[in-house]
Short mmCIF file of C-alpha atoms and ligand atoms in Angstrom, two decimals:
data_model
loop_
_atom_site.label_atom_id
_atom_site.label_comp_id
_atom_site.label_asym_id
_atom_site.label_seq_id
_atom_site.Cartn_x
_atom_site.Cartn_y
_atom_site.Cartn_z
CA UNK A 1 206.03 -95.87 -31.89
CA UNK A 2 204.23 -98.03 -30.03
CA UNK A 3 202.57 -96.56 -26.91
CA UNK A 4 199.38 -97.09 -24.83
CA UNK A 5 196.85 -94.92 -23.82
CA UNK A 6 193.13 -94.46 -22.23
CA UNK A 7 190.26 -95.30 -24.47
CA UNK A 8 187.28 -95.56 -22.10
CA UNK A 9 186.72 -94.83 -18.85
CA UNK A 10 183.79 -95.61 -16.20
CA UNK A 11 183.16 -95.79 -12.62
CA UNK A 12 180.20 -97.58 -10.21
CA UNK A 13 179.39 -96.18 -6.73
CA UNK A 14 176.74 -97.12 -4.27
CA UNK A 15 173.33 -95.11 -4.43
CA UNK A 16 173.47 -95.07 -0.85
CA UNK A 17 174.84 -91.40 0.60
CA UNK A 18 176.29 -91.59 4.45
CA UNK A 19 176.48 -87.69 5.30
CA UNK A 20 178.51 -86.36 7.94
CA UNK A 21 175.79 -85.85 10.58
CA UNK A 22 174.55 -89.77 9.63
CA UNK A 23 178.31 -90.51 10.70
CA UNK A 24 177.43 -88.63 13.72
CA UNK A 25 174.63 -91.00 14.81
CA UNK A 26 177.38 -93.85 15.14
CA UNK A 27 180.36 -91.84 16.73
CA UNK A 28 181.39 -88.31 18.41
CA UNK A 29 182.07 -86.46 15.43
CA UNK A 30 180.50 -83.73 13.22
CA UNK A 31 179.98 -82.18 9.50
CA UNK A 32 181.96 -79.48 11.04
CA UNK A 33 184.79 -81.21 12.02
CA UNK A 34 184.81 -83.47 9.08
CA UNK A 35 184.39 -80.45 6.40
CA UNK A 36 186.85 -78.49 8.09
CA UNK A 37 189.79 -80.98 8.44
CA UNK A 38 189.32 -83.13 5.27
CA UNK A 39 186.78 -81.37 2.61
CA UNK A 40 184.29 -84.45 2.58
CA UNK A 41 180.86 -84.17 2.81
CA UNK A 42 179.25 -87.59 2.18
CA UNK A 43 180.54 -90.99 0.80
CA UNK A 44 178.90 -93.77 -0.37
CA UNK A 45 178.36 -97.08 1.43
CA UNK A 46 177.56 -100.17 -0.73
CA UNK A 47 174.94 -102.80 0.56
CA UNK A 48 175.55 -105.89 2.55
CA UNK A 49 175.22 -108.58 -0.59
CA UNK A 50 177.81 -106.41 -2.49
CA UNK A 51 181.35 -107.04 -3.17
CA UNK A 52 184.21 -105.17 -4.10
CA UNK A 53 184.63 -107.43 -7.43
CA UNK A 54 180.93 -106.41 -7.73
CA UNK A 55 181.79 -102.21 -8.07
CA UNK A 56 184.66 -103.73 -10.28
CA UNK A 57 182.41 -105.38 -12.59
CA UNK A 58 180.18 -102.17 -13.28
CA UNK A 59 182.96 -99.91 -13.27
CA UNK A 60 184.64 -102.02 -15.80
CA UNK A 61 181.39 -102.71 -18.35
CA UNK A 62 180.98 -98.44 -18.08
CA UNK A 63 184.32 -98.38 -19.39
CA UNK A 64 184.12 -101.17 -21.54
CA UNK A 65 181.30 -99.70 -23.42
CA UNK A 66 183.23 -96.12 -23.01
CA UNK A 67 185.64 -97.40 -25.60
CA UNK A 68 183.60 -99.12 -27.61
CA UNK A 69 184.72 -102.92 -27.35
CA UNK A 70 183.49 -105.95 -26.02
CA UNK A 71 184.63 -108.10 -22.69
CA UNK A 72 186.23 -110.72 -25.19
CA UNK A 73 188.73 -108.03 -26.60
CA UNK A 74 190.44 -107.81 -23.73
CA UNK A 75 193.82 -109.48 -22.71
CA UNK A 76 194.83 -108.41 -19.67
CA UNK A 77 193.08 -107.14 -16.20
CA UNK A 78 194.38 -105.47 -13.38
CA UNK A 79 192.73 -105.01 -10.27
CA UNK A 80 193.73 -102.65 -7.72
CA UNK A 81 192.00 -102.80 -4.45
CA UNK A 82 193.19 -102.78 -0.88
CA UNK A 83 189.88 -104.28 0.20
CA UNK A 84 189.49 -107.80 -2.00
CA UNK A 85 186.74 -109.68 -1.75
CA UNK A 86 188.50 -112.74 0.33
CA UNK A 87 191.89 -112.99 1.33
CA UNK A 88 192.66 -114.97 -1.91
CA UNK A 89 192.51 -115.36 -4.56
CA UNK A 90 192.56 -112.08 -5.88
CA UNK A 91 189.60 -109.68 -6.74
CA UNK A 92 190.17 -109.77 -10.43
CA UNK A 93 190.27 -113.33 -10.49
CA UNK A 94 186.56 -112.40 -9.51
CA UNK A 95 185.52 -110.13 -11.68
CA UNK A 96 187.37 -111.88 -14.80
CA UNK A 97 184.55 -115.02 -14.12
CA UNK A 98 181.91 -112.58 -13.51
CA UNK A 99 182.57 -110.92 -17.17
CA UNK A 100 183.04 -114.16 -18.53
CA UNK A 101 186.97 -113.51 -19.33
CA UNK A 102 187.97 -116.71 -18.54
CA UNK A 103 191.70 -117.32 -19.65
CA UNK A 104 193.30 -114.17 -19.53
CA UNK A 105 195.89 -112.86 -17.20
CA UNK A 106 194.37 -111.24 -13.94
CA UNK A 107 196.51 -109.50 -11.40
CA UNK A 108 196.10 -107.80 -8.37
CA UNK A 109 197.60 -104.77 -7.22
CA UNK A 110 198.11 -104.31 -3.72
CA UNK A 111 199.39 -100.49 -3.75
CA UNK A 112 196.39 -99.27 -1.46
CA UNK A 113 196.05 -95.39 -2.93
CA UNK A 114 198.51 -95.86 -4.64
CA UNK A 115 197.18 -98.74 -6.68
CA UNK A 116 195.77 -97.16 -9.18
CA UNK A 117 199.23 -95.80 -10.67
CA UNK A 118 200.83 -98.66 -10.13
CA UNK A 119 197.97 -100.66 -11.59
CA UNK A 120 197.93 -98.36 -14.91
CA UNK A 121 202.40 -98.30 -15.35
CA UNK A 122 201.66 -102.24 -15.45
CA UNK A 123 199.30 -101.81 -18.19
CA UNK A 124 201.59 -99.34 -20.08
CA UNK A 125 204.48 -101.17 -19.75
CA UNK A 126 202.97 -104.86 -21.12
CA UNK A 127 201.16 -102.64 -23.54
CA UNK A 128 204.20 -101.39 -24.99
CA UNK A 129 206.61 -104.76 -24.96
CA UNK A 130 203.89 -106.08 -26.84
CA UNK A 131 202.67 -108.73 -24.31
CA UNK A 132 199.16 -107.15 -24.33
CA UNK A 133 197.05 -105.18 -26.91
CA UNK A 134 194.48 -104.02 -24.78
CA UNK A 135 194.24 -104.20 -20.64
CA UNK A 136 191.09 -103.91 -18.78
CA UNK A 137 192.58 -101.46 -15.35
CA UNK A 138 190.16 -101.11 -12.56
CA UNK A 139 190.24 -99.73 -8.83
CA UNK A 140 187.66 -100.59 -6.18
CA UNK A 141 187.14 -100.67 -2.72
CA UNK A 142 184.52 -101.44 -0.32
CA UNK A 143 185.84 -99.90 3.12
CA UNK A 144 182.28 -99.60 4.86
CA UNK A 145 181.78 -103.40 6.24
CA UNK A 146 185.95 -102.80 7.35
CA UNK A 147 185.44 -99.73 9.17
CA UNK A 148 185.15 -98.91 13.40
CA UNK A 149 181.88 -96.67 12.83
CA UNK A 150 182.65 -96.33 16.99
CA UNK A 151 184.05 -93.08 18.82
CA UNK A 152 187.21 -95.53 18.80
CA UNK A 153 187.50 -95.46 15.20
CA UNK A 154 186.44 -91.56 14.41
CA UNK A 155 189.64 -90.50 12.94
CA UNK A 156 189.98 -92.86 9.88
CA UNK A 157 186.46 -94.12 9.66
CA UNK A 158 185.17 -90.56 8.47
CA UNK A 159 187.29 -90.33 5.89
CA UNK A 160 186.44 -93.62 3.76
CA UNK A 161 184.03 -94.51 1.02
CA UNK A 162 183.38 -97.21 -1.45
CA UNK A 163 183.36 -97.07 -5.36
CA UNK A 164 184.89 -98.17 -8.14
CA UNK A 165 186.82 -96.83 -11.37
CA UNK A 166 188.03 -98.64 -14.42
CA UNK A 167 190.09 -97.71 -17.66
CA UNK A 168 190.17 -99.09 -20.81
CA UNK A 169 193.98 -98.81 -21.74
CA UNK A 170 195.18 -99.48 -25.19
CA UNK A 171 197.69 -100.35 -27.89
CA UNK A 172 198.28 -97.09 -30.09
CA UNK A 173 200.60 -95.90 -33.12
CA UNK A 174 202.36 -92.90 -31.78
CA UNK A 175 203.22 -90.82 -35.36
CA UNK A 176 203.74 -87.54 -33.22
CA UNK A 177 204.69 -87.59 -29.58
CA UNK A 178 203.56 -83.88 -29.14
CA UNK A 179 200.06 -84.33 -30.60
CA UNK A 180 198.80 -87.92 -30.46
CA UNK A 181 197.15 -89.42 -26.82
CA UNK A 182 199.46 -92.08 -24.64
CA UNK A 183 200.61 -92.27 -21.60
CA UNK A 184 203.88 -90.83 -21.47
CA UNK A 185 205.55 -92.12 -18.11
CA UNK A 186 204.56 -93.16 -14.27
CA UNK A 187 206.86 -92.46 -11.81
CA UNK A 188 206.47 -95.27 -9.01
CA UNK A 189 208.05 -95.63 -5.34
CA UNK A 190 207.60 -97.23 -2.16
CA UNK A 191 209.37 -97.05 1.16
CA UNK A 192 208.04 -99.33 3.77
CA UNK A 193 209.90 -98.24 6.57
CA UNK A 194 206.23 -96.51 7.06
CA UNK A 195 204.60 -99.00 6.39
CA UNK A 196 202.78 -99.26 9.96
CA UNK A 197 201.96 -95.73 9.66
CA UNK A 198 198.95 -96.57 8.05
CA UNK A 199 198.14 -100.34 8.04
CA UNK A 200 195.41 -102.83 8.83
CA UNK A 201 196.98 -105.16 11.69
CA UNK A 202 195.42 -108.22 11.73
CA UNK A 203 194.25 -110.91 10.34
CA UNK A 204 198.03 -112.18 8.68
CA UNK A 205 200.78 -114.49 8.33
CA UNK A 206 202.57 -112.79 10.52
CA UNK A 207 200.75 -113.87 13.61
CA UNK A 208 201.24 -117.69 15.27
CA UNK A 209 197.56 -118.04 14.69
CA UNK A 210 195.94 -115.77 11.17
CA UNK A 211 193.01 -113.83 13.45
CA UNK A 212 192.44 -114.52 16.83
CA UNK A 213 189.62 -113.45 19.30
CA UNK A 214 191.66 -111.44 21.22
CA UNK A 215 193.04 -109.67 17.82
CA UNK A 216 189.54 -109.14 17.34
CA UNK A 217 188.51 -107.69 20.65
CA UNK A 218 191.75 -105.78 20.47
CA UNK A 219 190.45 -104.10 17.43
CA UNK A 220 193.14 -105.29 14.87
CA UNK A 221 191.14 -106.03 12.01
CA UNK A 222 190.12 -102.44 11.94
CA UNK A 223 192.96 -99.88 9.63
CA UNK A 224 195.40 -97.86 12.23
CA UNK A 225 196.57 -93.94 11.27
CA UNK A 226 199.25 -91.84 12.45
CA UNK A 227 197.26 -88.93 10.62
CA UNK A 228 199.49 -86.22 10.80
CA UNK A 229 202.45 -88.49 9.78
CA UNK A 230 201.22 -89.41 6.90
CA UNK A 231 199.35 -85.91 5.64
CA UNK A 232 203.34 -84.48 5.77
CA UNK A 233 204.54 -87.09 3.50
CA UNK A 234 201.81 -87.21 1.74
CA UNK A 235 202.43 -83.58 0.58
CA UNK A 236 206.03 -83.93 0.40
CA UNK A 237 205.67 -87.27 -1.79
CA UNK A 238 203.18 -86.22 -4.43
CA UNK A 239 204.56 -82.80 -4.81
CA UNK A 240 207.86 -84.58 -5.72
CA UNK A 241 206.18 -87.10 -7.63
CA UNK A 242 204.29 -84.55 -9.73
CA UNK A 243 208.37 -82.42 -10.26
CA UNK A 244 209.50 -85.95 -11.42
CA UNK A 245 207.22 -87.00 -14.02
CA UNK A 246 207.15 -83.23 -15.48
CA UNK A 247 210.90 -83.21 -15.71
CA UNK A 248 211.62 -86.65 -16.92
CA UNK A 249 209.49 -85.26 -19.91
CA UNK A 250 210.73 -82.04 -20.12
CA UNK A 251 208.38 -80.11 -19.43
CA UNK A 252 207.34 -77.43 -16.61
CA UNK A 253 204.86 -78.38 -13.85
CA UNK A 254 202.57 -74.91 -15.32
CA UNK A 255 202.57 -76.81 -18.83
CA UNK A 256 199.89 -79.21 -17.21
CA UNK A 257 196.69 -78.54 -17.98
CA UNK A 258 194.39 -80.88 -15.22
CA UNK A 259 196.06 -82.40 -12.50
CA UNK A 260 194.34 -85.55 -10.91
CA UNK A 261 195.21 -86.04 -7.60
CA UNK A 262 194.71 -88.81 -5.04
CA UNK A 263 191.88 -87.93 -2.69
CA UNK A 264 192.76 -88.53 0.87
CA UNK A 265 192.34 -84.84 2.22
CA UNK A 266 191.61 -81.37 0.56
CA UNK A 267 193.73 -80.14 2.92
CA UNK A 268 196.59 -82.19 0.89
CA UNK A 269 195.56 -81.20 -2.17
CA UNK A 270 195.67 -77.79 -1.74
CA UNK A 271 198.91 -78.04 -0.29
CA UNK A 272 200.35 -79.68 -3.10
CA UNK A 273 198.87 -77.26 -5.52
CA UNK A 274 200.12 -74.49 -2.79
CA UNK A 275 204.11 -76.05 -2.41
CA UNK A 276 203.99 -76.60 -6.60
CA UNK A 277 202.91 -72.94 -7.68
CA UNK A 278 199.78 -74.70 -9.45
CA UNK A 279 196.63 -72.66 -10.08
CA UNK A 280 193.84 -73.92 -8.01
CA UNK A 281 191.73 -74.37 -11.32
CA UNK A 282 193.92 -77.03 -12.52
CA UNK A 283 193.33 -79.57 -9.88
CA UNK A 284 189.63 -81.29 -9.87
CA UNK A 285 188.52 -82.95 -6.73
CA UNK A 286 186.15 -85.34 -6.17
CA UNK A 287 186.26 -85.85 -2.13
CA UNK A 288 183.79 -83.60 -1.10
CA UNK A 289 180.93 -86.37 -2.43
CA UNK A 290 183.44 -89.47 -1.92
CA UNK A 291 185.58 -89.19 0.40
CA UNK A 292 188.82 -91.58 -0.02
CA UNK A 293 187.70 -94.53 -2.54
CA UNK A 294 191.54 -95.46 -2.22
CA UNK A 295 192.20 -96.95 -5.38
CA UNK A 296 189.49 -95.38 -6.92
CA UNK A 297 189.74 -92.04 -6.37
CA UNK A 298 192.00 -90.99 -9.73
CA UNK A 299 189.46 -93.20 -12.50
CA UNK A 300 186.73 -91.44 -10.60
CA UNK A 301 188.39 -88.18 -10.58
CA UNK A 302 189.18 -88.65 -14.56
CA UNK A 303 185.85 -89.78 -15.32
CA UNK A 304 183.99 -86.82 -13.86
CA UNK A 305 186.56 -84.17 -15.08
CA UNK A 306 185.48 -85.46 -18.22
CA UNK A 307 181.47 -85.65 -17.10
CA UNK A 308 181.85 -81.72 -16.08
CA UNK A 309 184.00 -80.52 -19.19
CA UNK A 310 187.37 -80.07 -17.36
CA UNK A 311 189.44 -82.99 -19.03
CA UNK A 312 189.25 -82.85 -22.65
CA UNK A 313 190.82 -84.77 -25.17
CA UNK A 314 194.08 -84.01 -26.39
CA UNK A 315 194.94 -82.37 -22.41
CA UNK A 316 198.39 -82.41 -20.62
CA UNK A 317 197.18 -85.05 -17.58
CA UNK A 318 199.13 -85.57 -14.64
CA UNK A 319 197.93 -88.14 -12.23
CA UNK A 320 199.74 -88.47 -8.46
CA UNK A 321 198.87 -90.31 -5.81
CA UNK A 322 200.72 -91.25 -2.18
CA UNK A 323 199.19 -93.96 0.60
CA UNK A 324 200.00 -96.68 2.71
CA UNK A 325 203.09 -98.50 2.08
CA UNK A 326 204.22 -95.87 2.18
CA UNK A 327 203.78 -96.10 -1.79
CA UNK A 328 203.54 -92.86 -3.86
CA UNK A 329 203.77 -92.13 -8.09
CA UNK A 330 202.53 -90.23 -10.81
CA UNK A 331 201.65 -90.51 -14.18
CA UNK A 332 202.26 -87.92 -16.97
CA UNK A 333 199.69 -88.49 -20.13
CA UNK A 334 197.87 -86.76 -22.73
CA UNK A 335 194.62 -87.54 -22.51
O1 LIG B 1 194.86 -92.04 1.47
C1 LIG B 1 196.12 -91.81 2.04
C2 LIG B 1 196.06 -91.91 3.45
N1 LIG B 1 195.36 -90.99 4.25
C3 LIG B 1 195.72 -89.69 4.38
O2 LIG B 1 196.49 -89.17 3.63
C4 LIG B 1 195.14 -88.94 5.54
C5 LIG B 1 196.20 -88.04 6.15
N2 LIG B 1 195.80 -87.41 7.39
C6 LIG B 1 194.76 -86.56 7.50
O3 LIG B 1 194.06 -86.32 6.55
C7 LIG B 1 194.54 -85.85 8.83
O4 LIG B 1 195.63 -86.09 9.67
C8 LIG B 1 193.22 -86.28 9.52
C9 LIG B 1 192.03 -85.75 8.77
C10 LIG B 1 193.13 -87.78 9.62
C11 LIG B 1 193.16 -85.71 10.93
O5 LIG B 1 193.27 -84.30 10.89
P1 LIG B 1 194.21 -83.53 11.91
O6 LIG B 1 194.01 -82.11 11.67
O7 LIG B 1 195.61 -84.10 11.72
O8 LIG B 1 193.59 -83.93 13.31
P2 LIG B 1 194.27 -84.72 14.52
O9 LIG B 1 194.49 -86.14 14.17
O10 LIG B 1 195.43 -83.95 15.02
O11 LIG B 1 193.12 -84.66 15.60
C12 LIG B 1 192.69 -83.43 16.15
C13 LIG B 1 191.60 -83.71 17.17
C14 LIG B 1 191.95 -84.82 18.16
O12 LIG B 1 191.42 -84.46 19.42
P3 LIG B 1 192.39 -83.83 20.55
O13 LIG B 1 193.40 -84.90 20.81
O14 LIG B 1 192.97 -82.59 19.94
O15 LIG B 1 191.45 -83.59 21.68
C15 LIG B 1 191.20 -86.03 17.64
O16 LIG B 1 190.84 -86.93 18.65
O17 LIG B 1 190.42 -84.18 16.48
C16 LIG B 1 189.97 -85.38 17.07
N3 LIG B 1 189.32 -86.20 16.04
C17 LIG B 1 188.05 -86.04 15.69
N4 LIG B 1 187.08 -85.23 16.13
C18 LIG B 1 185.89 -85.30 15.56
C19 LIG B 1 189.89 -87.15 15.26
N5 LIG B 1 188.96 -87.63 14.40
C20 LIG B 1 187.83 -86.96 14.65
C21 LIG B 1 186.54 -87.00 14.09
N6 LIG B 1 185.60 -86.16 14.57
N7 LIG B 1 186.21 -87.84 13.07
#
C-alpha cells in the first residue's frame, strides 16, 4: 500500500530571545500578564536582513539532512507561511532558488496556523496518487518586522514569534497498517464567515488603491484579534478535530500516545486536553520559549518532542491545529 510518511524533520529560529519584560520596554504590558494569560515566556525575533524564505531554507537543509537525502531528491515543496517574503510570488518559489531546486513544483499555503496541516495533507495526498515521491513541507514565519510593538498593539503583538519548521515527507510501502510509519489521515476545514476575526486588513485587492497612507496611519497593515472569539473556537475546533481524525481511524482519543498541538495559548491547550479527557503528559508544548510561530509551531513541536525523548518512533501522533480563516484540522500518524 502505498502511503507517505515523515522521514526527517528540522527547524531554524533566531538566536535573538525578546523576553516578556524586553516587550515591556516597547508597550504597557508585563511577564505577569503575558505568563498568566498565554504561557509564553520569550520568542525569538529574527534580524533585519532576514527573510522568512531565509528560516525556510535552514529549517528545510536540518531536515533534509534529518532524512538523509540531498536537495536534488526532492520533487515537490510546500511552503506554508502567513508572512511571505513579498506579496508574490510565493515564499517557496524563494527558497526552491535558494536550494538550487530549480524546476520542481513549489506551492504556497496560505492556511495561517493552520498551514502546516494543510501544507502536510497536500503532501500525503500527491504522495500517495503517485504524482510525487518525496515532498520537501516547511512552515515559517517572520511576524516581528509585522507587529505594533506599541500599547496599541499589546494584545496580539505579545503573543508572536518567528521560526521555522520543515518535514521531509515520503513515499513508503505500507505491508502492515498497524505497525509500519505513514500518515494515516488529516482532517481539514475552513469557515470564513470568521474570517475578520483574526485578519491583517490592509494592504489588498480589495481596496480602490492596494495600501494607502491613511491605511497606514490607520494602522491596517498591522493583524486585528477578537481574542476571546477566537480562543472559544479555537477549543471547540481542535477538540473536534482531534474526535474526528481518531474516529475516522477507529480508534479512541486515549489510544494516542503524543498529541501535537498548535501553539497559540496554553490556556487552549489545556483546555483541549481538559474538554478531551487527555492526560496532561501526552500533549508537549513548545510556547513557553516561542510563543505562536503560526505555521511553525507543530514541525517545531515534533522536532523537539523528538530532541527531549517524548516522540519516538513507531508512536500514535496526532497533530491539530485551528487559526485564522477560520481554518482548523488534524492529522492522525504514526510516527
Ligand atoms: O493562533 C491562533 C490565533 N490566536 C489565538 O488563538 C489566540 C486566542 N486568544 C487568546 O489567546 C486570548 O484571548 C488573549 C491572550 C489574546 C487575551 O487574553 P484574554 O484573557 O482573553 O484577555 P482580554 O483580551 O479579555 O483582555 C483582558 C485585559 C484587557 O484590559 P481591560 O479591558 O480588562 O482593562 C486588555 O486591554 O488585558 C488587557 N491586555 C493586556 N494587558 C497587558 C490585552 N493585552 C495585554 C497585554 N498586556 N499584552
Amino acid at each position: 500500500m502505498r502511503r507517505s510518511r515523515i522521514s526527517g524533520l528540522g527547524i531554524h529560529v533566531p538566536d535573538r530571545v525578546v523576553t516578556n519584560d524586553e516587550l515591556g520596554t516597547f508597550m504597557d504590558t508585563s511577564d505577569e500578564w503575558i505568563i498568566q494569560r498565554t504561557g509564553i515566556r520569550e520568542r525569538r525575533w529574527a534580524d533585519p536582513e532576514t527573510a522568512t524564505s531565509d528560516l525556510g531554507v535552514a529549517a528545510a537543509r536540518a531536515a533534509l539532512s534529518d532524512a538523509g537525502v540531498e536537495a536534488s531528491d526532492v520533487d515537490m515543496i510546500v511552503f506554508a507561511t502567513l508572512s511571505p517574503d513579498h506579496y508574490f510570488p510565493g515564499a517557496a518559489c524563494f527558497l526552491q532558488a535558494k536550494m538550487g531546486m530549480g524546476g520542481i513544483p513549489a506551492i504556497d499555503v496560505r492556511q495561517q496556523c493552520t498551514g502546516f496541516v494543510y501544507a502536510l495533507s497536500l503532501a500525503d495526498a500527491y504522495v500517495r496518487i503517485g504524482m510525487a515521491s518525496r515532498v520537501l513541507v516547511v512552515g515559517a514565519e517572520i511576524h516581528s518586522a509585522g507587529l505594533d510593538v506599541t500599547t496599541r498593539g499589546r494584545d496580539v503583538a505579545v503573543l508572536f514569534g518567528d521560526g521555522a519548521g520543515a518535514a521531509v515527507v515520503e513515499a513508503t510501502d505500507v505491508a502492515d497498517p498497524a505497525t509500519d510509519p505513514h500518515i494515516w489521515s488529516s482532517h481539514l476545514h475552513a469557515d470564513g464567515t470568521g474570517a475578520e476575526e483574526l485578519w491583517l486588513p490592509a494592504p489588498g485587492m480589495a481596496y480602490e488603491r492596494f495600501m494607502t497612507k491613511d491605511q497606514i496611519d490607520a494602522g491596517l497593515q498591522y493583524p486585528v484579534m477578537n481574542g476571546r472569539t477566537v480562543f472559544v473556537n479555537a477549543v471547540k475546533r481542535m477538540s473536534e478535530a482531534v474526535v474526528e481524525a481518531a474516529a475516522a481511524n477507529d480508534i479512541e482519543v486515549a489510544d494516542v500516545d503524543l498529541f501535537l498541538f498548535h501553539q497559540a495559548n496554553l490556556r487552549i491547550n489545556q483546555s483541549v486536553a481538559g474538554h478531551l479527557g487527555i492526560d496532561d503528559t501526552k500533549v508537549f508544548n513548545t510556547i513557553e520559549r516561542y510563543g505562536n510561530t503560526t505555521a511553525a509551531t507543530i514541525p517545531i513541536g515534533m522536532f523537539e518532542a523528538r530532541a527531549a525523548g517524548a516522540l519516538e518512533p513507531g508512536m500514535v501522533v496526532m497533530l491539530a491545529a485551528f487559526g485564522s480563516g477560520f481554518t482548523w484540522g488534524a492529522t492522525l500518524l504514526r510516527f
